[in-house]
Coordinates of C-alpha atoms and ligand atoms in Angstrom, one line a residue:
M1 CA 101.4 59.2 70.1
A2 CA 101.0 59.6 74.2
V3 CA 97.3 59.2 74.5
L4 CA 97.8 55.6 72.6
N5 CA 100.0 54.8 75.5
K6 CA 99.0 52.3 78.3
L7 CA 98.0 54.9 81.2
T8 CA 98.5 53.9 85.2
S9 CA 95.2 54.8 86.7
Q10 CA 96.7 57.8 88.0
E11 CA 97.7 59.4 84.8
A12 CA 94.4 58.7 83.7
I13 CA 92.8 60.6 86.4
E14 CA 95.1 63.2 86.2
L15 CA 94.4 64.1 82.4
E16 CA 90.6 63.9 83.4
N17 CA 91.3 66.7 85.9
K18 CA 93.5 68.5 83.6
H19 CA 91.5 68.4 80.4
G20 CA 87.8 67.5 81.5
A21 CA 85.5 70.1 83.1
H22 CA 85.1 69.0 86.9
N23 CA 81.1 68.0 86.7
Y24 CA 81.5 64.6 87.9
H25 CA 83.1 63.5 91.3
P26 CA 84.3 59.8 90.3
L27 CA 85.5 57.5 93.1
P28 CA 89.0 57.2 92.4
V29 CA 89.2 53.3 90.1
V30 CA 90.2 53.7 86.2
L31 CA 88.1 50.5 84.2
S32 CA 89.3 49.7 81.0
K33 CA 87.4 46.5 80.3
G34 CA 84.0 45.4 80.8
E35 CA 82.5 41.9 80.9
G36 CA 79.2 40.5 82.6
V37 CA 78.9 41.7 86.4
Y38 CA 82.5 42.2 86.3
V39 CA 85.0 45.3 85.1
W40 CA 88.5 45.5 85.5
D41 CA 90.8 48.5 85.9
V42 CA 93.6 49.7 84.0
E43 CA 96.0 47.5 86.3
G44 CA 94.3 44.1 86.1
K45 CA 92.0 44.2 89.2
K46 CA 88.9 42.8 89.2
Y47 CA 85.7 44.2 90.6
Y48 CA 81.8 43.3 90.9
D49 CA 79.8 46.7 89.2
F50 CA 77.0 47.4 91.8
L51 CA 76.3 50.0 90.3
S52 CA 75.6 49.2 86.3
A53 CA 76.0 52.9 85.3
Y54 CA 72.9 54.0 87.1
S55 CA 71.3 50.9 85.4
A56 CA 72.2 51.3 82.0
V57 CA 74.0 48.2 82.1
N58 CA 71.1 45.8 83.2
Q59 CA 71.9 43.0 80.8
G60 CA 75.8 43.2 81.8
H61 CA 78.4 44.5 80.1
C62 CA 79.3 43.8 76.6
H63 CA 77.1 41.6 76.0
P64 CA 77.7 39.2 73.3
K65 CA 74.6 39.6 71.3
I66 CA 74.2 43.3 71.6
V67 CA 77.5 43.8 70.5
D68 CA 77.0 41.8 67.7
A69 CA 73.9 43.7 66.9
M70 CA 75.9 47.4 67.2
V71 CA 78.9 45.8 65.0
N72 CA 76.5 44.2 62.4
Q73 CA 74.6 47.4 62.6
A74 CA 77.7 49.7 62.5
K75 CA 79.1 48.0 59.5
T76 CA 75.7 48.4 57.6
L77 CA 74.3 51.6 57.6
S78 CA 74.7 53.9 61.0
L79 CA 72.4 57.1 60.3
T80 CA 70.5 58.6 58.1
S81 CA 68.4 61.2 59.9
R82 CA 65.0 61.1 60.0
A83 CA 64.9 63.1 56.3
F84 CA 64.7 59.9 54.7
Y85 CA 63.2 56.1 56.4
N86 CA 65.8 53.7 57.0
D87 CA 64.9 49.9 57.1
I88 CA 65.1 48.7 61.0
L89 CA 63.8 51.8 62.6
G90 CA 60.1 50.6 61.6
K91 CA 61.1 47.1 63.1
Y92 CA 62.1 48.6 66.4
E93 CA 59.0 50.8 66.8
K94 CA 57.2 47.7 66.4
F95 CA 58.8 45.1 68.2
A96 CA 59.1 47.7 71.7
T97 CA 55.6 49.3 71.3
E98 CA 54.0 45.6 71.5
Y99 CA 56.7 44.7 74.1
F100 CA 55.6 47.4 76.0
G101 CA 52.1 47.6 75.0
F102 CA 51.5 51.0 73.7
D103 CA 50.6 52.4 70.2
K104 CA 53.4 54.5 69.4
L105 CA 57.1 55.5 70.5
L106 CA 59.3 58.3 69.8
P107 CA 62.7 57.8 69.3
M108 CA 65.5 60.0 71.1
N109 CA 68.8 59.5 72.7
T110 CA 69.5 60.4 76.2
G111 CA 66.8 60.1 79.2
A112 CA 66.8 63.6 79.6
E113 CA 66.1 64.0 76.0
A114 CA 62.9 61.9 76.2
V115 CA 61.7 63.5 79.5
E116 CA 61.6 67.0 77.5
T117 CA 60.0 64.9 74.9
A118 CA 57.5 63.9 77.8
I119 CA 57.0 67.4 78.4
K120 CA 56.3 68.6 75.3
I121 CA 53.9 65.9 74.1
C122 CA 52.2 66.1 77.7
R123 CA 51.7 70.4 77.1
K124 CA 50.4 70.0 73.4
W125 CA 48.1 67.0 74.3
A126 CA 47.0 69.9 77.5
Y127 CA 45.9 72.4 74.7
E128 CA 44.8 70.6 71.9
V129 CA 43.1 67.6 73.2
K130 CA 42.2 68.8 77.2
G131 CA 41.6 72.3 76.1
I132 CA 43.9 73.8 78.3
P133 CA 44.1 78.0 77.5
E134 CA 47.7 78.2 75.5
N135 CA 50.8 78.8 78.2
K136 CA 49.2 77.7 81.1
A137 CA 49.3 73.8 81.6
E138 CA 51.2 73.2 84.9
I139 CA 52.5 69.5 84.9
I140 CA 53.1 68.3 88.6
V141 CA 56.5 67.0 89.4
C142 CA 57.7 65.8 92.9
E143 CA 60.1 66.7 95.4
N144 CA 63.4 65.3 95.4
N145 CA 62.8 64.3 92.0
F146 CA 66.1 63.4 89.6
H147 CA 64.6 63.3 85.3
G148 CA 68.0 64.9 84.1
R149 CA 70.3 67.7 83.4
T150 CA 68.5 70.1 81.0
T151 CA 67.8 74.0 81.9
T152 CA 64.1 72.6 82.1
I153 CA 64.6 69.7 84.0
I154 CA 66.7 71.1 86.6
S155 CA 64.0 74.3 86.8
F156 CA 61.8 71.6 88.8
S157 CA 64.6 69.9 91.0
N158 CA 65.2 70.7 94.7
D159 CA 68.5 70.1 94.4
P160 CA 70.5 73.2 94.9
V161 CA 73.8 72.1 93.4
A162 CA 72.1 71.0 90.2
R163 CA 70.3 74.2 90.2
K164 CA 71.8 77.2 91.1
N165 CA 72.9 79.9 88.9
F166 CA 71.4 77.8 86.2
G167 CA 68.4 80.3 85.8
P168 CA 65.7 81.9 85.0
Y169 CA 64.0 78.6 85.7
T170 CA 61.2 77.4 83.0
K171 CA 57.6 78.1 84.4
G172 CA 54.9 75.9 84.6
F173 CA 55.4 73.1 87.1
V174 CA 53.8 72.2 90.5
K175 CA 55.7 70.6 93.2
I176 CA 54.4 68.2 95.7
E177 CA 55.8 65.8 98.4
Y178 CA 56.3 62.4 97.1
D179 CA 54.2 59.4 97.8
N180 CA 51.5 61.8 99.5
L181 CA 48.4 61.5 98.2
Q182 CA 46.4 64.2 100.0
A183 CA 49.1 66.7 98.3
L184 CA 48.4 65.4 94.9
Q185 CA 44.5 65.7 95.7
E186 CA 45.1 69.3 96.5
A187 CA 47.9 69.6 93.3
L188 CA 44.5 68.7 91.4
E189 CA 41.6 70.5 92.9
N190 CA 43.8 73.9 93.2
S191 CA 44.4 74.3 89.4
N192 CA 41.5 73.6 86.1
N193 CA 45.4 73.5 84.0
I194 CA 47.0 70.7 85.5
A195 CA 48.2 69.0 81.9
G196 CA 50.4 66.0 83.8
L197 CA 51.6 64.1 86.6
L198 CA 55.7 63.4 85.9
I199 CA 56.8 61.0 88.7
E200 CA 59.4 58.0 89.2
P201 CA 57.6 55.0 90.4
I202 CA 60.8 54.7 93.1
Q203 CA 63.2 57.7 93.4
G204 CA 66.4 56.6 92.1
E205 CA 68.9 59.1 93.0
A206 CA 67.3 60.5 95.7
G207 CA 68.3 57.4 97.7
V208 CA 65.9 54.6 96.3
Y209 CA 63.0 55.9 97.9
V210 CA 60.3 53.0 97.4
P211 CA 56.7 54.8 98.0
S212 CA 54.2 53.5 100.1
E213 CA 52.0 49.9 98.6
G214 CA 49.1 51.1 96.6
Y215 CA 50.4 54.8 96.2
L216 CA 51.3 54.9 92.3
A217 CA 47.6 52.8 92.1
A218 CA 45.8 55.5 93.7
A219 CA 48.1 58.6 92.1
K220 CA 46.7 56.8 88.9
R221 CA 43.2 56.6 89.5
M222 CA 43.5 60.0 90.8
C223 CA 45.1 61.7 87.5
E224 CA 42.0 59.9 85.7
E225 CA 39.9 61.5 87.4
Y226 CA 40.8 64.9 86.4
N227 CA 41.7 64.4 83.0
V228 CA 45.7 64.4 83.6
L229 CA 48.4 62.4 82.5
F230 CA 50.5 60.3 84.2
I231 CA 53.9 60.1 83.1
A232 CA 56.2 57.4 84.5
D233 CA 60.1 58.2 84.5
E234 CA 61.5 54.6 84.2
V235 CA 64.8 55.6 82.9
Q236 CA 66.2 54.2 86.0
T237 CA 63.6 51.9 87.1
G238 CA 62.4 50.3 83.9
I239 CA 63.5 47.4 82.2
A240 CA 63.1 44.5 84.7
R241 CA 65.7 46.5 87.0
T242 CA 62.9 46.5 90.1
G243 CA 62.1 42.7 89.5
R244 CA 58.9 43.5 86.7
L245 CA 59.7 44.7 83.2
L246 CA 58.1 47.6 84.6
A247 CA 58.2 49.2 88.2
T248 CA 54.8 51.0 87.3
C249 CA 53.5 47.2 87.2
G250 CA 55.2 46.6 90.9
N251 CA 52.1 47.4 92.6
C252 CA 49.7 45.4 91.3
T253 CA 48.9 41.7 91.6
C254 CA 49.4 40.2 88.8
E255 CA 52.0 37.6 88.6
D256 CA 53.7 37.8 85.5
K257 CA 57.1 39.4 85.4
N258 CA 56.6 40.0 81.8
C259 CA 53.7 41.9 81.8
S260 CA 54.2 46.1 81.0
G261 CA 51.4 47.1 83.4
T262 CA 47.7 46.4 84.7
P263 CA 45.5 48.8 82.8
E264 CA 45.1 50.8 86.7
I265 CA 49.0 51.9 86.7
K266 CA 49.6 51.7 83.2
P267 CA 51.3 55.5 82.5
D268 CA 49.5 57.5 80.2
I269 CA 53.2 58.2 79.2
L270 CA 56.1 56.3 79.7
I271 CA 59.7 57.6 79.5
L272 CA 62.9 54.8 79.3
G273 CA 66.2 55.2 78.9
K274 CA 69.3 53.4 79.9
A275 CA 69.0 49.8 79.6
L276 CA 67.0 50.5 76.5
S277 CA 70.4 50.0 74.9
G278 CA 72.0 47.9 78.0
G279 CA 74.0 50.2 78.2
A280 CA 76.0 50.3 74.5
Y281 CA 74.6 52.7 73.3
P282 CA 72.5 56.4 74.3
V283 CA 69.0 55.5 73.6
S284 CA 65.9 56.7 74.5
A285 CA 62.2 56.7 73.9
V286 CA 58.8 57.7 75.0
F287 CA 55.8 55.5 74.4
A288 CA 52.0 57.0 74.6
N289 CA 48.7 55.6 72.8
D290 CA 47.4 57.3 69.9
N291 CA 44.8 59.4 71.4
I292 CA 48.4 61.0 73.1
M293 CA 51.1 60.5 70.4
N294 CA 49.5 62.0 67.5
V295 CA 49.4 65.4 68.7
I296 CA 52.9 65.4 67.7
K297 CA 53.4 66.6 63.9
P298 CA 56.2 66.4 61.3
G299 CA 58.2 69.9 62.7
N300 CA 57.2 69.7 66.2
H301 CA 59.8 67.8 67.3
G302 CA 63.4 65.9 66.8
S303 CA 66.2 65.1 67.0
T304 CA 69.1 63.9 64.4
F305 CA 70.6 60.5 66.1
G306 CA 67.0 59.7 67.7
G307 CA 65.7 56.2 66.1
N308 CA 69.2 55.9 64.3
P309 CA 69.8 52.6 62.6
I310 CA 72.4 51.9 65.1
A311 CA 70.0 52.4 68.1
A312 CA 67.1 50.7 66.7
A313 CA 69.4 47.3 66.8
V314 CA 71.1 47.7 69.5
A315 CA 67.8 48.4 71.1
I316 CA 65.8 45.5 70.1
A317 CA 68.6 42.8 71.1
A318 CA 69.0 44.4 74.3
L319 CA 65.2 43.9 75.1
E320 CA 65.5 40.5 73.6
V321 CA 68.1 39.7 76.3
V322 CA 65.8 40.8 79.0
R323 CA 63.0 38.5 78.0
D324 CA 65.2 35.6 76.9
E325 CA 67.4 35.5 79.8
N326 CA 64.4 36.3 82.1
L327 CA 66.3 39.1 84.0
A328 CA 63.0 40.7 85.9
D329 CA 62.4 37.1 87.6
N330 CA 66.1 36.8 88.4
A331 CA 66.2 40.9 89.7
D332 CA 63.1 39.8 91.6
R333 CA 64.7 36.5 93.3
L334 CA 68.1 38.3 94.1
G335 CA 66.6 41.2 95.4
V336 CA 64.9 39.5 98.1
I337 CA 67.9 37.5 99.3
F338 CA 70.1 40.8 98.7
R339 CA 67.5 42.5 101.4
E340 CA 67.1 39.9 103.7
E341 CA 70.6 39.6 104.3
L342 CA 71.6 43.0 104.7
A343 CA 68.5 43.7 107.1
A344 CA 69.5 40.8 109.4
F345 CA 72.9 42.4 109.0
A346 CA 71.8 45.6 110.0
K347 CA 70.6 44.5 113.5
T348 CA 74.0 43.3 114.0
N349 CA 76.0 46.8 113.1
N350 CA 75.5 50.0 114.0
L351 CA 76.7 51.6 110.8
V352 CA 73.8 50.2 108.6
K353 CA 70.3 51.8 109.3
S354 CA 68.2 50.0 107.3
V355 CA 68.2 48.5 103.8
R356 CA 65.1 49.3 101.1
G357 CA 64.8 48.9 97.6
K358 CA 62.9 46.7 95.2
G359 CA 64.2 44.0 93.0
L360 CA 68.2 44.7 92.4
L361 CA 67.5 48.2 92.6
N362 CA 68.6 48.8 96.5
A363 CA 70.3 50.9 98.9
I364 CA 71.2 51.0 102.5
L365 CA 71.3 54.0 104.7
I366 CA 74.6 54.9 106.2
N367 CA 73.9 55.5 110.8
D368 CA 75.8 58.8 110.4
T369 CA 75.3 62.5 109.4
E370 CA 73.8 63.5 106.2
D371 CA 76.9 66.1 105.4
S372 CA 79.7 63.2 106.9
S373 CA 82.0 61.3 104.4
T374 CA 81.3 57.9 106.0
A375 CA 79.4 56.6 102.8
W376 CA 82.1 57.7 100.6
D377 CA 84.4 56.5 103.0
I378 CA 82.6 52.7 103.0
C379 CA 82.5 53.2 99.2
I380 CA 86.3 53.6 99.1
K381 CA 86.6 50.0 101.1
L382 CA 84.2 48.3 98.9
R383 CA 86.6 49.0 96.1
D384 CA 89.5 48.2 97.7
N385 CA 87.6 44.6 98.4
G386 CA 86.8 44.3 95.0
L387 CA 83.0 45.9 94.7
L388 CA 82.4 49.4 93.0
A389 CA 79.4 51.1 94.3
K390 CA 78.7 55.0 94.5
P391 CA 76.8 56.9 97.2
T392 CA 73.9 58.7 96.4
H393 CA 72.0 62.0 98.3
G394 CA 73.1 61.9 101.7
N395 CA 74.7 59.2 103.7
I396 CA 73.4 56.6 101.2
I397 CA 74.8 53.7 99.2
R398 CA 73.1 52.6 96.4
F399 CA 73.3 48.9 95.0
A400 CA 72.4 48.0 91.5
P401 CA 74.3 45.1 90.0
P402 CA 73.8 43.9 86.3
L403 CA 70.9 41.9 86.6
V404 CA 72.6 38.8 84.7
M405 CA 74.3 38.5 88.2
T406 CA 73.8 34.5 89.3
E407 CA 73.3 33.7 93.2
V408 CA 76.7 32.4 94.0
Q409 CA 77.8 36.0 92.8
L410 CA 75.1 37.6 94.5
R411 CA 76.0 35.5 97.9
D412 CA 80.2 36.7 97.2
C413 CA 79.4 40.7 96.6
I414 CA 76.9 39.9 100.2
A415 CA 79.9 38.5 102.1
I416 CA 82.5 41.4 100.4
I417 CA 79.8 44.3 101.8
K418 CA 78.9 42.8 105.1
K419 CA 83.0 42.3 105.9
T420 CA 84.1 45.8 104.5
I421 CA 81.5 47.1 106.9
T422 CA 82.2 45.0 109.5
E423 CA 85.6 46.0 109.3
F424 CA 85.5 49.9 108.9
K425 CA 86.2 52.1 111.2
I426 CA 85.2 56.1 111.6
Ligands
LIG1 C1 69.1 58.9 84.9 C2 68.3 59.7 85.0 C3 67.5 60.4 84.1 C4 68.5 61.0 82.9 O1 69.0 60.2 81.7 P1 70.2 60.9 80.7 O2 70.8 59.8 79.9 O3 71.4 60.8 81.8 O4 69.8 61.8 80.4 C5 66.3 60.7 83.9 N1 65.3 60.2 85.0 C6 65.5 59.1 85.7 C7 64.8 58.7 86.6 C8 67.2 58.6 85.9 O5 67.5 58.4 86.4

């Protein structure tokens, strides 16, 4: 059978183009193997992965502990559905809720599903606990948000490419400027029907926008004042990526890298996905305390695969790796080196305007018009030089390697990035 033969890169790309929907525009590289911070293409060329599957592979590719957990569970019991109990979901729920400091979690599979779940929990809480009149609940969201791809979620996106011709759109969302406390204050004052604020602690897809110091804590306090749920979408920023276990913990003064948030910034609802499985398997979850989560009753919500035994086993292993290998500390330390080196480089090079980010979620802004292909063209050259990254919105390149990277490897990568950009000609 021809599909089992080894393909060249060109053949693999042609197959996808011919038989797959064109909903992505991948960088032309065809990967067939991954280990730690490295991936290999079908011709055997080795690359540093500087995207980590959008921060799903924080623990590194094919981490042996996660793979073992997955294989062992897959050989034992893979799926029961929630029609019956299984002997590992409860263990995972206890482990993960203690790990992040919440009473309960609701298990789903993808990030978008978890965001949808959080919206449903927030609305139900608004009607049954806060007392908002039925069908009137509104959730505040931020401009340039990215929360996933479902019809409801794209209803409150302002990316025309993600939205256009997918209407009619879901109502019940109020959009405000990100990192603007006055806009939040006005939105909270303007309506009695605000149920929640759905927010990314750093806007990843939008181009790694880090809000001002103190913004998240102040926003959380405002939400408390108006009895509005602070819903943190940490699908991309969570699980050690930004140098703390959670990015909502990043603006406080506490020194504990494994702390899941001081009370003042601790979200009412926490959404996790991506690295919750170390990239081995789709696992997402919504966390909340009982006063919120208990609005969900049998039949209100569900998912055939949500909370399946493989997901539970994989997630426990993935979270153990983050803790045992001190990935938050490593991301914090390496992130400082990365930004220092690239900020110094930006001063000497016209193509790089600036560098920003937190931990190992960083981006460089390319000095060219938003619609030019310069960031893309640089990513092609980075690929040629053995490092894989991808532009985000505008002329921005996101750099998010696996958190298991060593300092020696990081310095090697910094050298590749500097060399590539120095040699680059528009
Ligand atoms: C990736 C992402 C999502 C969506 O996750 P999927 O697993 O792709 O559905 C939601 N929110 C944020 C912040 C993300 O980065």
